[in-house]
Amino acid sequence: MREKRRIRMTLEYLGTNYAGWQWQNNVVTVQQVVEEALQKITSLQSRVTASGRTDAGVHALNQPAHADVETAMGDDEIMRAMNALLPDDVSVKEVTTVADDWSARFSAKDKTYRYIILNRERHSVFDHGSVWHIKNRLNIDAMRQAAGTFIGEHDFTSFRSAGCAAKNPVRSITKLDIEQDDDTILLTFTSNGFLKQMVRNIVGTLVEVGRGKIAPGDIAKILDKHDRTEAGVCAPPQGLCLMNVVYKDE
Amino acid sequence: MREKRRIRMTLEYLGTNYAGWQWQNNVVTVQQVVEEALQKITSLQSRVTASGRTDAGVHALNQPAHADVETAMGDDEIMRAMNALLPDDVSVKEVTTVADDWSARFSAKDKTYRYIILNRERHSVFDHGSVWHIKNRLNIDAMRQAAGTFIGEHDFTSFRSAGCAAKNPVRSITKLDIEQDDDTILLTFTSNGFLKQMVRNIVGTLVEVGRGKIAPGDIAKILDKHDRTEAGVCAPPQGLCLMNVVYKDE
C-alpha cells in the first residue's frame, strides 16, 4: 500500500566531483543526484533537505537529510534501491521513517566537522583529494593555543564569508581539538551551527598562526573586530568533511 | 659538475588513471610520466626500470626503480624537482645514488603486495578506487585455511595469467596473511617474485573459497593441475597495492 511519509536519510559522499550540496544550474550537485535517485523509485513529494549545505569539494561521512515520499517500499528497500542508482561517490547509509515535522535542518542541535592537513614536504598520491597539503612545518603548540580562544559563544562575523545568509552571527563552539598523527594534523570542530565557510576560515587563520604570521593572542582581537578582512585565508575545501550531526530528540 | 650516475627512486602512485607501469602506445603509463619528468631535469641515459610491472589500475606505496642520469643535481634536488613536475597521482619518496650494476628488477629479493576487500553490502564512497567491494559475507576461516596451502615453494602455473613471460613458474610465498578489520579484509603476500597477475588470481580463488564455491582442501589439487582454468577468477586491479620490495644487499 502506497503511503505518504517523511524519511530521514544518512548520506555519505566524496565532494570532489560535485559543485556542493545545493541545486545549481549547469553543474552537478549532491542534492540533485539524491533527488533524482529518490524520484526514480518513489513518488517524491518534496525537495531533499540536508542538515546544511556543504561547499563544492567538501565531503560528508554522515550528512542527514529528509524528504517526503509516497511509496509502498520499506526503509531498507529504499536505501538499497537508491544505492543501486546513485553514482559511486554518493551513498545512503541509513533510511528511517520519522515524524512529519522532523527536519534535518531545523531539528539539528550540533554538528561536527573535521579538517585534515598533510604537513610535510611531499604530497600524498592517495589522499590529495581529501587533505590540505602544507609543505612548511606548522607550529602546532601555537595553533592549539589560538584554538582555545574560539571555544565558547562568539560573534563569528570575522570568520564568515561573503554571501552568508544567517541573520545571527553568534555561534557556540563546544569543541576545537587539534590532533597530530605523524605528518597529519586533524582539526575537529563541534558547534551548534556554522556560518558560511566558518570552519575553513578558522582553519585558514589557525594555519597562519602555525606559520607565525598571526600571534595566538591576536585571535580575540580578530573576533572582536567583526570584520572578515582581519582573519586569515579560507582553507581549501578538499580537507573538510562533515562528520556527524546530533538532533534535539537524540 | 655534471656526472653520470645510477639513481634509485622510490615511487608512490595511485594506479587508477594509468594503463599500468610499462610504456604502451596511445595510453598513459607510470613509466612514461616518470621518464618524462626525469628527462626534463637531467640528461636521462637509460630507461627507468622498476622492480616489476604493475597492471592497469594497481597502486604502489613503494615501487623501487632505477635509471642512469647525467646531472649536477644532488639526490634530494632530483626528488624535489621531479615532484614539482609529476602529476598529483605519482610521487617520488626518495632518491639515492647506487652502484652502476644495482638493478631495481634483478637485485630484488622479495616483494610484498597487499590486497583490500570491502566485505559489506554498501560500497564506500571514499575507498571505491582502492578496494574490491564484495557484498555477500565471506567465510574468513575457510579463506585462511586455504591460504596456508599457498605458503612455500610451488609451481604457480594455475595462478598465472596468459601472456606471462616468466620461464620458470616456481615461486616461493613466505607470507600470506588474512586480517579482518571490521568490514575490511586485508590480504598480505610476500614472495621472492610473482608471476603475471598471480596475486589477483590467488585472491580471486580465495574469494571463491570464502563464498563456498571452492573447498579449502581443493587448493592443493588446483596447484597440482598446472592449469589456469582450474583456479578462480582474477580479482579486480584496484584492490591491489605494491607495498615493499627488499633487496639482496639489504
XYZ file of C-alpha atoms in Angstrom:
500
model
C 0.000 0.000 0.000
C 1.394 3.340 -1.019
C 1.709 5.671 1.909
C 2.991 9.180 2.206
C 5.665 9.596 4.876
C 8.764 11.531 5.814
C 12.069 9.683 5.662
C 15.416 10.545 7.150
C 18.454 9.532 5.124
C 22.084 9.451 6.229
C 24.267 10.232 3.235
C 27.973 9.696 2.624
C 29.687 11.486 -0.242
C 33.013 12.378 -1.753
C 32.577 16.021 -2.727
C 35.413 16.124 -5.282
C 33.214 15.913 -8.352
C 30.283 17.991 -7.085
C 29.536 21.712 -7.000
C 28.483 21.269 -3.364
C 25.171 20.122 -1.871
C 22.686 22.626 -3.207
C 20.996 22.577 -6.641
C 22.526 24.954 -9.148
C 22.114 25.407 -12.880
C 24.641 23.857 -15.269
C 26.647 21.962 -12.612
C 26.074 18.667 -10.825
C 25.299 18.817 -7.102
C 24.782 16.134 -4.459
C 21.206 17.274 -3.784
C 20.419 16.803 -7.465
C 21.687 13.220 -7.736
C 19.964 12.246 -4.459
C 16.644 13.769 -5.578
C 16.925 12.109 -8.987
C 17.543 8.690 -7.423
C 14.674 9.084 -4.941
C 12.318 10.329 -7.650
C 13.018 7.242 -9.757
C 11.953 4.787 -7.046
C 9.271 6.721 -5.118
C 6.808 9.486 -5.769
C 8.903 12.299 -4.280
C 6.627 14.874 -2.638
C 9.230 17.419 -1.508
C 12.760 18.645 -2.001
C 15.505 16.686 -0.211
C 16.616 18.891 2.693
C 20.064 18.327 4.262
C 21.244 19.393 7.718
C 23.054 22.184 5.886
C 24.790 22.914 2.608
C 28.301 21.725 2.005
C 30.504 23.691 -0.404
C 31.959 22.437 -3.670
C 34.642 19.837 -2.961
C 33.650 19.263 0.684
C 32.970 15.668 1.756
C 30.463 14.100 4.158
C 30.801 10.959 6.247
C 27.306 11.457 7.725
C 25.048 14.063 6.148
C 21.455 13.717 7.445
C 18.659 14.733 5.076
C 14.884 14.365 4.948
C 12.244 14.116 2.234
C 8.565 13.296 1.915
C 7.883 10.281 -0.244
C 4.881 8.245 -1.318
C 5.793 4.584 -1.718
C 4.963 1.055 -0.656
C 8.676 0.333 -0.125
C 10.142 -0.187 3.337
C 13.020 1.936 4.666
C 15.729 -0.625 3.875
C 14.277 -1.248 0.427
C 14.503 2.475 -0.314
C 18.132 2.504 0.835
C 19.128 -0.455 -1.321
C 17.263 0.834 -4.379
C 18.881 4.280 -4.019
C 22.354 2.767 -3.686
C 21.780 0.785 -6.870
C 21.021 4.061 -8.693
C 23.441 6.529 -7.110
C 26.929 7.162 -8.566
C 29.950 5.595 -6.828
C 30.760 8.782 -4.903
C 27.365 9.176 -3.177
C 25.837 6.565 -0.906
C 22.917 6.183 1.523
C 23.981 4.639 4.861
C 20.581 4.507 6.543
C 16.920 5.288 5.879
C 14.382 5.610 8.720
C 10.814 6.877 8.874
C 10.497 9.999 11.035
C 7.723 12.289 12.296
C 6.208 14.571 9.646
C 7.631 17.638 11.386
C 11.185 16.319 11.850
C 13.684 18.445 9.959
C 17.280 17.530 9.116
C 17.965 21.259 9.086
C 15.887 22.781 11.891
C 15.962 19.905 14.388
C 19.787 19.841 14.450
C 21.413 20.501 17.839
C 25.090 20.395 16.925
C 27.391 19.498 14.069
C 30.904 18.122 13.915
C 33.302 18.820 11.059
C 36.837 17.523 10.595
C 39.573 19.241 8.635
C 42.729 17.357 7.597
C 46.093 18.979 6.876
C 49.021 16.981 5.479
C 52.068 18.780 6.865
C 55.179 17.528 5.086
C 57.184 18.417 2.039
C 55.836 15.709 -0.247
C 52.165 15.435 -1.146
C 50.339 12.115 -0.830
C 49.144 10.468 -4.029
C 46.473 8.586 -2.092
C 44.975 11.491 -0.148
C 45.428 14.550 -2.331
C 41.655 14.896 -2.780
C 40.979 14.892 0.959
C 43.726 16.942 2.616
C 45.216 20.428 2.514
C 48.889 19.853 1.730
C 51.147 22.363 3.529
C 54.884 21.929 2.981
C 56.397 24.077 5.734
C 56.225 22.704 9.258
C 53.445 24.343 11.285
C 53.791 25.255 14.959
C 51.109 23.034 16.482
C 51.531 24.413 20.000
C 50.763 27.931 18.781
C 47.769 26.616 16.802
C 46.395 24.820 19.880
C 46.831 27.956 21.974
C 44.948 30.010 19.364
C 42.252 27.332 19.044
C 41.299 27.721 22.702
C 40.144 31.294 22.046
C 37.429 30.079 19.646
C 35.776 27.848 22.247
C 32.520 29.215 23.650
C 29.895 31.629 22.346
C 31.193 34.321 19.994
C 30.084 36.636 17.218
C 31.869 34.948 14.281
C 31.421 37.796 11.770
C 35.197 37.875 11.197
C 35.024 34.215 10.139
C 32.035 34.155 7.817
C 32.340 34.510 4.077
C 30.516 36.982 1.835
C 27.018 35.853 0.935
C 26.320 34.243 4.313
C 22.553 34.431 4.758
C 22.430 33.864 8.534
C 20.820 36.779 10.407
C 22.557 35.990 13.676
C 26.376 35.631 13.512
C 26.628 34.238 17.055
C 27.582 30.571 17.354
C 28.809 28.429 20.192
C 31.833 26.193 19.546
C 31.952 23.426 22.150
C 34.970 21.586 20.751
C 38.028 22.510 18.688
C 40.606 19.749 19.013
C 43.895 19.641 17.151
C 45.471 16.188 16.965
C 48.760 15.335 15.310
C 49.397 11.893 13.871
C 52.810 11.758 12.221
C 52.551 14.239 9.311
C 48.787 14.582 9.552
C 47.013 17.297 11.534
C 43.343 16.645 12.336
C 41.188 19.581 13.434
C 37.791 18.637 14.870
C 35.071 21.278 15.312
C 31.758 20.876 17.153
C 29.297 23.768 17.293
C 25.554 24.416 17.477
C 25.921 25.655 13.924
C 28.406 27.112 11.459
C 28.243 30.264 9.347
C 29.225 30.159 5.669
C 32.802 28.798 5.334
C 33.317 29.355 9.065
C 35.326 26.163 9.597
C 37.531 26.852 6.567
C 38.070 30.476 7.623
C 39.048 29.392 11.146
C 41.377 26.692 9.753
C 42.999 29.226 7.401
C 43.555 31.557 10.345
C 44.964 28.773 12.557
C 47.380 27.861 9.755
C 48.602 31.471 9.680
C 49.150 31.131 13.423
C 51.070 27.907 12.762
C 53.187 29.802 10.203
C 53.920 32.581 12.688
C 52.029 35.221 10.715
C 49.321 35.706 13.344
C 50.056 35.542 17.093
C 47.796 33.222 19.158
C 46.970 36.231 21.355
C 45.547 38.133 18.362
C 42.598 35.786 17.840
C 40.492 37.540 20.490
C 41.093 40.910 18.768
C 40.192 39.456 15.360
C 36.919 38.097 16.800
C 36.168 41.482 18.372
C 36.632 43.410 15.123
C 33.675 41.681 13.418
C 35.492 42.100 10.132
C 36.263 39.238 7.726
C 39.347 41.009 6.360
C 41.050 40.797 9.768
C 41.188 36.976 9.795
C 43.270 34.568 7.712
C 42.641 32.962 4.338
C 39.867 30.476 3.645
C 41.307 26.941 3.755
C 40.680 24.905 0.565
C 37.539 22.716 0.527
C 39.015 19.253 -0.029
C 40.335 18.941 3.560
C 36.860 19.361 5.041
C 34.384 16.604 5.927
C 31.023 16.769 7.712
C 31.379 14.019 10.311
C 28.187 13.982 12.327
C 25.010 15.893 13.232
C 23.235 15.442 16.565
C 19.491 16.202 16.871
C 17.394 17.654 19.678
C 15.434 14.413 20.040
C 18.604 12.300 20.464
C 79.896 19.313 -12.315
C 77.765 17.022 -14.458
C 78.337 13.437 -13.624
C 76.838 10.259 -14.933
C 75.463 8.003 -12.226
C 72.761 5.459 -11.435
C 69.960 6.565 -9.127
C 67.423 4.534 -7.218
C 63.995 6.115 -6.833
C 61.186 5.004 -4.545
C 57.881 5.821 -6.230
C 54.359 6.074 -4.854
C 51.401 6.079 -7.228
C 47.674 5.782 -7.469
C 47.163 3.491 -10.441
C 43.561 4.499 -11.154
C 44.331 6.754 -14.108
C 47.205 4.753 -15.605
C 47.421 1.831 -18.016
C 49.901 0.222 -15.612
C 53.660 0.714 -15.240
C 55.019 -0.137 -18.659
C 55.175 2.143 -21.723
C 52.438 1.473 -24.259
C 51.248 3.335 -27.322
C 48.220 5.617 -27.080
C 47.735 5.306 -23.303
C 49.399 6.984 -20.344
C 51.592 4.817 -18.123
C 53.502 5.486 -14.903
C 56.846 4.692 -16.541
C 56.131 7.313 -19.180
C 55.366 10.173 -16.776
C 58.385 9.279 -14.594
C 60.725 9.183 -17.602
C 59.313 12.452 -18.924
C 59.852 14.189 -15.581
C 63.385 12.836 -15.211
C 64.257 13.759 -18.819
C 63.177 17.351 -18.194
C 65.595 17.889 -15.296
C 68.531 15.602 -16.140
C 70.122 14.105 -19.180
C 68.457 10.700 -18.943
C 70.808 7.984 -20.197
C 68.575 4.912 -19.854
C 65.009 3.724 -19.471
C 63.540 3.878 -15.976
C 63.403 0.270 -14.753
C 61.014 -0.652 -11.931
C 61.184 -3.684 -9.621
C 58.430 -5.115 -11.795
C 55.440 -4.050 -13.850
C 52.182 -3.248 -12.159
C 48.942 -3.732 -14.108
C 46.492 -1.020 -15.107
C 44.700 0.277 -12.000
C 47.153 -1.257 -9.498
C 48.684 1.116 -6.921
C 52.143 1.309 -5.328
C 53.105 2.583 -1.895
C 56.792 1.800 -2.552
C 57.863 0.938 -6.084
C 61.668 0.975 -6.435
C 63.090 1.939 -9.817
C 66.496 2.837 -11.227
C 67.829 4.975 -14.060
C 71.134 6.342 -15.302
C 71.282 10.119 -15.329
C 73.834 12.789 -16.112
C 73.331 15.804 -13.911
C 74.993 18.141 -11.426
C 71.943 17.899 -9.138
C 72.115 16.090 -5.806
C 69.756 13.212 -4.938
C 67.326 15.338 -2.908
C 67.310 18.041 -5.564
C 66.330 15.458 -8.170
C 63.499 14.251 -5.912
C 62.140 17.741 -5.321
C 62.406 18.746 -8.971
C 60.632 15.557 -10.074
C 57.825 16.082 -7.552
C 57.311 19.607 -8.875
C 56.824 18.146 -12.370
C 54.946 14.899 -11.718
C 51.133 14.761 -11.709
C 49.304 14.598 -8.340
C 48.926 10.811 -8.511
C 52.632 9.953 -8.902
C 55.297 10.942 -6.397
C 58.959 10.238 -5.625
C 59.566 9.399 -1.947
C 63.335 9.008 -2.056
C 66.268 9.270 -4.453
C 69.658 7.736 -3.675
C 72.773 7.122 -5.740
C 73.525 3.405 -6.166
C 76.200 1.238 -7.726
C 76.181 1.147 -11.517
C 75.192 -2.522 -11.504
C 72.365 -2.233 -8.968
C 69.058 -3.195 -10.547
C 65.591 -2.445 -9.157
C 64.467 -5.516 -11.056
C 67.244 -8.085 -10.803
C 68.589 -7.243 -7.343
C 65.166 -7.767 -5.711
C 64.985 -10.476 -3.033
C 61.307 -10.384 -2.123
C 58.201 -8.317 -2.696
C 55.148 -7.628 -0.593
C 51.718 -6.867 -2.048
C 48.521 -6.047 -0.191
C 45.002 -6.670 -1.461
C 41.992 -4.995 0.174
C 38.436 -6.347 0.082
C 35.496 -4.335 1.450
C 33.072 -7.006 2.602
C 29.698 -5.406 3.323
C 26.502 -4.626 1.477
C 27.164 -0.929 0.907
C 30.165 0.332 -1.048
C 32.394 3.066 0.356
C 32.412 6.410 -1.436
C 35.871 7.153 -0.066
C 37.596 3.888 -0.975
C 35.908 2.646 -4.119
C 39.088 3.162 -6.157
C 41.204 1.087 -3.791
C 39.114 -1.915 -2.699
C 37.251 -4.850 -4.189
C 33.700 -4.452 -2.940
C 32.048 -7.820 -2.203
C 28.502 -7.669 -0.828
C 27.971 -11.190 0.477
C 29.736 -12.136 3.693
C 32.839 -14.245 3.040
C 33.909 -17.152 5.241
C 37.249 -15.878 6.535
C 38.100 -19.086 8.380
C 37.824 -21.092 5.167
C 39.914 -18.479 3.323
C 42.631 -18.640 5.993
C 42.665 -22.435 5.811
C 43.037 -22.296 2.015
C 45.700 -19.570 2.250
C 48.001 -21.880 4.222
C 48.289 -24.197 1.218
C 49.932 -21.459 -0.863
C 52.782 -20.959 1.597
C 56.118 -22.402 0.468
C 57.618 -23.205 -2.910
C 55.146 -24.189 -5.619
C 54.699 -24.261 -9.364
C 52.128 -21.444 -9.736
C 51.144 -22.189 -13.356
C 47.481 -22.469 -12.279
C 47.697 -18.906 -10.968
C 49.477 -17.088 -13.781
C 47.627 -15.243 -16.498
C 48.022 -15.654 -20.242
C 50.979 -13.744 -21.638
C 53.204 -14.324 -18.609
C 56.762 -14.212 -19.932
C 58.474 -15.930 -16.979
C 60.295 -19.125 -17.991
C 60.164 -20.633 -14.533
C 56.698 -20.783 -12.902
C 58.081 -21.761 -9.488
C 57.829 -19.108 -6.767
C 58.165 -19.245 -3.007
C 55.480 -17.486 -0.937
C 56.799 -16.809 2.568
C 53.758 -14.946 3.876
C 50.048 -14.934 3.099
C 48.215 -13.265 5.980
C 44.498 -12.556 6.052
C 43.458 -9.906 8.562
C 39.933 -8.704 9.220
C 39.261 -5.197 10.487
C 35.512 -4.606 10.776
C 34.224 -4.869 7.160
C 37.687 -4.742 5.618
C 39.721 -7.836 4.705
C 43.443 -7.270 4.177
C 45.454 -9.947 2.357
C 49.238 -9.554 2.552
C 51.514 -11.557 0.249
C 55.297 -11.833 0.425
C 57.205 -13.887 -2.148
C 60.566 -13.982 -3.898
C 58.617 -12.972 -7.001
C 55.181 -13.057 -8.559
C 54.027 -14.316 -11.944
C 51.667 -12.230 -14.079
C 48.507 -11.445 -12.087
C 49.469 -14.155 -9.573
C 48.298 -12.168 -6.535
C 44.993 -11.291 -8.177
C 44.438 -14.873 -9.327
C 45.108 -16.189 -5.819
C 42.821 -13.542 -4.278
C 40.054 -14.421 -6.765
C 40.446 -18.089 -5.820
C 40.444 -17.344 -2.081
C 37.238 -15.313 -2.543
C 35.620 -18.338 -4.197
C 36.678 -20.330 -1.122
C 35.096 -17.616 1.054
C 31.901 -17.938 -0.990
C 31.867 -21.717 -0.550
C 32.415 -22.430 -4.263
C 35.869 -23.969 -3.777
C 36.741 -26.131 -0.748
C 39.936 -25.157 1.136
C 41.169 -28.701 0.612
C 40.978 -28.291 -3.176
C 43.748 -25.695 -3.390
C 46.500 -28.354 -3.379
C 44.781 -30.121 -6.301
C 44.420 -26.847 -8.233
C 48.152 -26.151 -7.758
C 48.984 -29.688 -8.918
C 46.978 -29.397 -12.148
C 49.226 -26.599 -13.541
C 46.178 -25.273 -15.375
C 44.917 -21.701 -15.072
C 41.323 -22.754 -15.830
C 41.205 -24.803 -12.610
C 41.600 -21.769 -10.308
C 39.206 -18.939 -9.539
C 38.621 -15.597 -11.243
C 41.202 -12.818 -11.403
C 40.409 -10.249 -8.697
C 39.972 -6.672 -9.998
C 43.105 -4.470 -10.029
C 42.010 -1.560 -7.821
C 42.293 -3.574 -4.577
C 45.996 -4.302 -5.173
C 48.948 -2.262 -3.950
C 52.709 -2.968 -4.139
C 53.811 -2.311 -0.563
C 57.501 -3.020 -0.404
C 60.477 -4.619 -2.153
C 63.501 -5.933 -0.263
C 66.898 -6.212 -1.999
C 69.732 -8.687 -1.684
C 72.078 -6.021 -0.332
C 69.666 -5.026 2.453
